[in-house]
Amino acid sequence: MNPDAKRFGHGTKFISVMDILNNQFIRYDNIRASVEVIAGDIETYGVNYGDILFQRSSETLEDVGQANVYLDSKPAVFGGFVIRGKSKGNYHPMFFRYLLASPTARKRIIVKGAGAQHFNIGQDGLSKVYLDIPSIQEQEKIAKLLECIDDRIATQNKIIDKLQSLIKGIAQNITCSNKPNVHISECLECSSSTLQESDVFEHGAYPVYGANGIVGYLDNYNTENEAVYIIKDGSGVGTVSYVTGKCSATGTLNILQAPNGYSLRYLYYLLKVFNFEPYKTGMAIPHIYFKDYGKAKIFCPLYSEQLKYATLLSTIDDKLSTEQDILKSLNLEKQYLLCQMFI
């Protein structure tokens, strides 16, 4: 279904590729778009409970043919970049959702994709994908197990979101409830590095950080004890991270350190909620410069008070790291099961 733009915005829910990719499963209420249907649309393009929706095309071969399942009684319709699969036999819809996300199924689907700059898969290609399917009883057991893990993952994500919101809320409360009294340049010293990602190695004694975390290793370092790294240009400009120990930063980061009388950990949490927007320069690639945002004032209480705030926020941050590790373990467990149960 490829309606013109005037028909969008109201009416029946319209399933697009984004609904396939961004939901654990598709329900009527979590479909983003709506469209005004005309006579025959529901009969021709209708999606009902248990139907499988495939992504027809993608900019990368690895994403072509990704699938999801519709689990609602209200009929929806699907768009032109989506392929609908309807039942020809008895199957458990959520089992099929997991089966089609398994590494085995993905490999067999991806090879059916074709294209150069844009990759596509058609109904003929999908129909040639061979998959081993157990009895309906086994399908139900497998689906139930994996749904339990997904529910646990969803709960873990909520725990992480709440901890992140708590840290942000406390830092914003400190900022909003107190009058700024110190220029950033008074409580932080800024330095930079000429190190490039091409200069680092796969192995070494000390980690090297770039805009996206550790990018390699070296046998020497330019930071020891503690530092705040801040991205000074690009899409992540203004993002800060706190590091300890001997390490290095690439040239895309500025290195911030605190003189005596200031807690770097406290300042790190304030910088996480600091508004860098007024200090960004450049059109295509935004930049920030310490000489500019260093003139801004923030609230710095007595050193003893800074330490109290830093200790509180660090405790929550440690809890956040623990919960994030649990999430990683749950995702690894799910991936292991997807590999082992679908061969």
Tab-separated table of C-alpha atoms in Angstrom, residues 69-341:
chain	number	residue	atom	x	y	z
A	69	VAL	CA	4.910	-10.463	14.243
A	70	TYR	CA	1.545	-8.735	14.634
A	71	LEU	CA	-0.176	-9.648	17.899
A	72	ASP	CA	-3.459	-7.763	17.946
A	73	SER	CA	-7.096	-8.363	17.022
A	74	LYS	CA	-7.571	-4.917	15.458
A	75	PRO	CA	-6.805	-5.015	11.711
A	76	ALA	CA	-3.981	-2.799	10.432
A	77	VAL	CA	-2.501	-2.262	6.956
A	78	PHE	CA	1.078	-2.491	5.709
A	79	GLY	CA	3.250	-0.273	3.511
A	80	GLY	CA	5.130	-0.822	0.297
A	81	PHE	CA	8.492	-1.516	1.940
A	82	VAL	CA	6.959	-4.361	3.959
A	83	ILE	CA	6.151	-7.948	2.954
A	84	ARG	CA	3.256	-9.646	4.749
A	85	GLY	CA	3.358	-13.367	5.509
A	86	LYS	CA	0.054	-15.098	6.243
A	87	SER	CA	-0.429	-18.503	7.859
A	88	LYS	CA	-0.704	-21.593	5.644
A	89	GLY	CA	-0.436	-23.930	8.629
A	90	ASN	CA	-0.491	-24.020	12.413
A	91	TYR	CA	2.379	-22.135	14.088
A	92	HIS	CA	3.020	-20.184	17.276
A	93	PRO	CA	3.430	-16.508	16.235
A	94	MET	CA	6.000	-15.569	18.914
A	95	PHE	CA	8.025	-18.701	18.154
A	96	PHE	CA	8.234	-17.569	14.539
A	97	ARG	CA	9.320	-14.121	15.729
A	98	TYR	CA	12.268	-15.634	17.595
A	99	LEU	CA	13.042	-18.175	14.889
A	100	LEU	CA	13.335	-15.464	12.238
A	101	ALA	CA	15.654	-13.438	14.517
A	102	SER	CA	18.004	-16.363	15.117
A	103	PRO	CA	21.501	-16.325	13.535
A	104	THR	CA	20.626	-19.416	11.474
A	105	ALA	CA	17.535	-17.824	9.938
A	106	ARG	CA	19.214	-14.464	9.410
A	107	LYS	CA	22.089	-16.063	7.468
A	108	ARG	CA	19.671	-17.928	5.216
A	109	ILE	CA	17.553	-14.830	4.608
A	110	ILE	CA	20.448	-12.416	4.012
A	111	VAL	CA	21.885	-14.482	1.145
A	112	LYS	CA	18.563	-14.056	-0.676
A	113	GLY	CA	19.000	-10.266	-0.663
A	114	ALA	CA	20.140	-8.512	-3.812
A	115	GLY	CA	21.254	-5.041	-4.837
A	116	ALA	CA	24.232	-2.715	-4.966
A	117	GLN	CA	23.656	0.526	-3.039
A	118	HIS	CA	20.235	-0.595	-1.756
A	119	PHE	CA	19.459	-4.195	-0.885
A	120	ASN	CA	16.101	-5.892	-1.447
A	121	ILE	CA	14.448	-9.207	-0.826
A	122	GLY	CA	11.264	-10.364	-2.527
A	123	GLN	CA	8.527	-12.859	-1.786
A	124	ASP	CA	10.174	-15.349	-4.120
A	125	GLY	CA	13.464	-15.114	-2.207
A	126	LEU	CA	11.772	-15.526	1.166
A	127	SER	CA	9.778	-18.511	-0.061
A	128	LYS	CA	13.049	-20.346	-0.777
A	129	VAL	CA	14.382	-19.978	2.788
A	130	TYR	CA	14.351	-23.401	4.455
A	131	LEU	CA	13.978	-23.567	8.258
A	132	ASP	CA	13.529	-26.457	10.663
A	133	ILE	CA	10.296	-26.059	12.631
A	134	PRO	CA	9.427	-28.278	15.629
A	135	SER	CA	5.970	-29.385	16.755
A	136	ILE	CA	3.502	-26.761	17.953
A	137	GLN	CA	4.026	-27.956	21.540
A	138	GLU	CA	7.775	-27.357	21.285
A	139	GLN	CA	7.156	-23.995	19.619
A	140	GLU	CA	5.032	-22.909	22.582
A	141	LYS	CA	7.675	-24.008	25.118
A	142	ILE	CA	10.502	-22.225	23.284
A	143	ALA	CA	8.452	-19.057	22.800
A	144	LYS	CA	7.467	-18.997	26.487
A	145	LEU	CA	11.089	-19.344	27.628
A	146	LEU	CA	12.342	-16.586	25.337
A	147	GLU	CA	9.415	-14.321	26.235
A	148	CYS	CA	10.366	-14.695	29.916
A	149	ILE	CA	13.916	-13.587	29.106
A	150	ASP	CA	12.611	-10.664	27.035
A	151	ASP	CA	10.346	-9.600	29.914
A	152	ARG	CA	13.355	-9.728	32.240
A	153	ILE	CA	15.383	-7.649	29.762
A	154	ALA	CA	12.556	-5.102	29.575
A	155	THR	CA	12.477	-4.885	33.385
A	156	GLN	CA	16.259	-4.462	33.470
A	157	ASN	CA	16.054	-1.617	30.964
A	158	LYS	CA	13.502	0.115	33.188
A	159	ILE	CA	15.809	-0.244	36.209
A	160	ILE	CA	18.661	1.293	34.199
A	161	ASP	CA	16.471	4.139	32.921
A	162	LYS	CA	15.360	4.985	36.463
A	163	LEU	CA	18.927	5.029	37.801
A	164	GLN	CA	20.051	7.238	34.906
A	165	SER	CA	17.110	9.571	35.560
A	166	LEU	CA	17.948	9.667	39.270
A	167	ILE	CA	21.565	10.690	38.604
A	168	LYS	CA	20.460	13.318	36.110
A	169	GLY	CA	17.731	14.584	38.443
A	170	ILE	CA	20.074	15.027	41.404
A	171	ALA	CA	22.662	16.814	39.252
A	172	GLN	CA	19.995	19.101	37.769
A	173	ASN	CA	18.607	19.817	41.242
A	174	ILE	CA	22.067	20.902	42.408
A	175	THR	CA	22.361	23.155	39.358
A	176	CYS	CA	18.871	24.674	39.564
A	177	SER	CA	18.648	25.078	43.354
A	178	ASN	CA	21.901	26.964	43.823
A	179	LYS	CA	23.330	30.139	42.398
A	180	PRO	CA	26.346	29.654	40.113
A	181	ASN	CA	29.415	31.010	41.858
A	182	VAL	CA	32.537	29.756	40.040
A	183	HIS	CA	33.672	29.970	36.417
A	184	ILE	CA	34.341	26.577	34.854
A	185	SER	CA	37.840	27.752	33.953
A	186	GLU	CA	38.538	28.346	37.664
A	187	CYS	CA	37.722	24.799	38.729
A	188	LEU	CA	38.901	22.858	35.679
A	189	GLU	CA	42.110	22.788	33.646
A	190	CYS	CA	41.890	21.812	29.990
A	191	SER	CA	44.499	20.115	27.821
A	192	SER	CA	44.368	18.307	24.505
A	193	SER	CA	46.096	15.477	22.698
A	194	THR	CA	47.532	15.096	19.203
A	195	LEU	CA	47.021	11.331	19.319
A	196	GLN	CA	45.085	9.820	16.413
A	197	GLU	CA	43.243	6.513	16.286
A	198	SER	CA	45.731	5.364	13.635
A	199	ASP	CA	48.494	5.690	16.261
A	200	VAL	CA	47.073	3.054	18.619
A	201	PHE	CA	47.494	-0.707	18.705
A	202	GLU	CA	45.236	-3.675	19.343
A	203	HIS	CA	47.260	-4.585	22.422
A	204	GLY	CA	49.197	-2.556	24.959
A	205	ALA	CA	49.568	-1.690	28.620
A	206	TYR	CA	47.176	1.277	28.776
A	207	PRO	CA	43.825	1.999	27.105
A	208	VAL	CA	43.281	4.852	24.663
A	209	TYR	CA	39.871	6.549	24.622
A	210	GLY	CA	38.143	8.115	21.641
A	211	ALA	CA	34.671	9.506	21.064
A	212	ASN	CA	33.107	6.032	21.307
A	213	GLY	CA	35.089	4.621	24.212
A	214	ILE	CA	38.285	2.565	24.100
A	215	VAL	CA	39.731	2.569	20.570
A	216	GLY	CA	43.026	0.779	21.261
A	217	TYR	CA	46.050	0.547	23.519
A	218	LEU	CA	49.524	2.011	23.996
A	219	ASP	CA	52.494	1.278	26.240
A	220	ASN	CA	52.543	4.899	27.440
A	221	TYR	CA	49.845	7.289	28.656
A	222	ASN	CA	48.993	11.000	28.891
A	223	THR	CA	46.601	10.837	31.858
A	224	GLU	CA	46.976	9.274	35.282
A	225	ASN	CA	44.822	9.163	38.438
A	226	GLU	CA	41.573	10.692	37.102
A	227	ALA	CA	40.301	12.833	34.250
A	228	VAL	CA	37.134	13.934	32.509
A	229	TYR	CA	37.185	13.442	28.757
A	230	ILE	CA	34.852	15.644	26.730
A	231	ILE	CA	34.071	15.279	23.022
A	232	LYS	CA	34.981	18.597	21.429
A	233	ASP	CA	33.554	18.131	17.921
A	234	GLY	CA	31.208	15.984	15.883
A	235	SER	CA	27.768	14.531	16.573
A	236	GLY	CA	28.570	13.692	20.208
A	237	VAL	CA	30.023	17.115	21.022
A	238	GLY	CA	29.769	17.937	24.735
A	239	THR	CA	29.493	14.310	25.887
A	240	VAL	CA	31.611	13.730	28.993
A	241	SER	CA	33.105	10.589	30.518
A	242	TYR	CA	34.991	10.039	33.763
A	243	VAL	CA	38.126	7.848	33.721
A	244	THR	CA	40.594	6.716	36.347
A	245	GLY	CA	44.045	5.191	36.141
A	246	LYS	CA	46.697	5.508	33.472
A	247	CYS	CA	45.235	6.030	30.008
A	248	SER	CA	45.251	8.317	26.980
A	249	ALA	CA	42.811	10.343	24.890
A	250	THR	CA	42.725	10.899	21.139
A	251	GLY	CA	42.632	14.350	19.572
A	252	THR	CA	38.834	14.398	19.338
A	253	LEU	CA	38.682	14.732	23.137
A	254	ASN	CA	39.692	17.450	25.549
A	255	ILE	CA	41.167	16.385	28.879
A	256	LEU	CA	39.714	18.147	31.929
A	257	GLN	CA	41.352	17.934	35.357
A	258	ALA	CA	40.645	19.688	38.648
A	259	PRO	CA	43.130	21.695	40.732
A	260	ASN	CA	43.313	21.351	44.505
A	261	GLY	CA	40.129	22.294	46.305
A	262	TYR	CA	37.780	20.883	43.673
A	263	SER	CA	36.320	17.409	43.267
A	264	LEU	CA	36.640	16.254	39.672
A	265	ARG	CA	33.951	13.605	40.181
A	266	TYR	CA	31.519	16.277	41.416
A	267	LEU	CA	32.319	18.502	38.434
A	268	TYR	CA	31.854	15.555	36.076
A	269	TYR	CA	28.237	15.103	37.185
A	270	LEU	CA	27.547	18.810	36.770
A	271	LEU	CA	29.026	18.772	33.274
A	272	LYS	CA	26.743	15.846	32.364
A	273	VAL	CA	23.744	18.186	32.723
A	274	PHE	CA	25.489	21.375	31.575
A	275	ASN	CA	23.940	23.020	28.505
A	276	PHE	CA	26.691	23.268	25.881
A	277	GLU	CA	24.292	24.411	23.162
A	278	PRO	CA	25.098	28.173	23.406
A	279	TYR	CA	28.805	27.398	23.041
A	280	LYS	CA	28.649	25.252	19.900
A	281	THR	CA	30.181	26.696	16.746
A	282	GLY	CA	30.299	25.436	13.170
A	283	MET	CA	27.531	24.392	10.824
A	284	ALA	CA	28.293	20.976	9.317
A	285	ILE	CA	30.509	19.809	12.199
A	286	PRO	CA	29.751	21.423	15.583
A	287	HIS	CA	32.669	22.318	17.889
A	288	ILE	CA	33.003	23.514	21.468
A	289	TYR	CA	36.034	25.319	22.878
A	290	PHE	CA	37.093	25.490	26.510
A	291	LYS	CA	37.882	29.194	26.087
A	292	ASP	CA	34.158	29.738	25.432
A	293	TYR	CA	32.311	27.446	27.848
A	294	GLY	CA	35.024	27.964	30.452
A	295	LYS	CA	33.558	31.466	30.989
A	296	ALA	CA	30.256	29.992	32.190
A	297	LYS	CA	29.566	29.773	35.899
A	298	ILE	CA	28.492	26.674	37.835
A	299	PHE	CA	27.732	26.031	41.491
A	300	CYS	CA	30.647	24.789	43.580
A	301	PRO	CA	30.057	24.489	47.338
A	302	LEU	CA	32.783	23.872	49.895
A	303	TYR	CA	35.099	21.014	49.032
A	304	SER	CA	33.593	18.830	51.770
A	305	GLU	CA	30.126	19.343	50.274
A	306	GLN	CA	31.417	18.543	46.797
A	307	LEU	CA	32.728	15.236	48.123
A	308	LYS	CA	29.353	14.394	49.693
A	309	TYR	CA	27.541	14.994	46.407
A	310	ALA	CA	30.208	13.077	44.492
A	311	THR	CA	29.988	10.114	46.886
A	312	LEU	CA	26.191	9.968	46.603
A	313	LEU	CA	26.172	10.155	42.817
A	314	SER	CA	29.088	7.716	42.507
A	315	THR	CA	27.210	5.167	44.634
A	316	ILE	CA	24.218	5.378	42.292
A	317	ASP	CA	26.554	5.244	39.285
A	318	ASP	CA	28.183	2.061	40.634
A	319	LYS	CA	24.738	0.540	41.013
A	320	LEU	CA	23.971	1.598	37.428
A	321	SER	CA	27.132	-0.142	36.165
A	322	THR	CA	26.134	-3.330	37.985
A	323	GLU	CA	22.658	-3.260	36.431
A	324	GLN	CA	24.139	-2.617	32.979
A	325	ASP	CA	26.382	-5.670	33.423
A	326	ILE	CA	23.301	-7.739	34.300
A	327	LEU	CA	21.619	-6.478	31.117
A	328	LYS	CA	24.634	-7.521	29.051
A	329	SER	CA	24.495	-10.996	30.619
A	330	LEU	CA	20.787	-11.329	29.859
A	331	ASN	CA	21.321	-10.313	26.231
A	332	LEU	CA	24.200	-12.784	25.909
A	333	GLU	CA	22.010	-15.506	27.407
A	334	LYS	CA	19.285	-14.744	24.882
A	335	GLN	CA	21.737	-14.760	21.971
A	336	TYR	CA	23.187	-18.061	23.169
A	337	LEU	CA	19.728	-19.629	23.281
A	338	LEU	CA	18.862	-18.266	19.826
A	339	CYS	CA	22.044	-19.879	18.500
A	340	GLN	CA	21.569	-23.214	20.258
A	341	MET	CA	17.804	-23.696	19.879
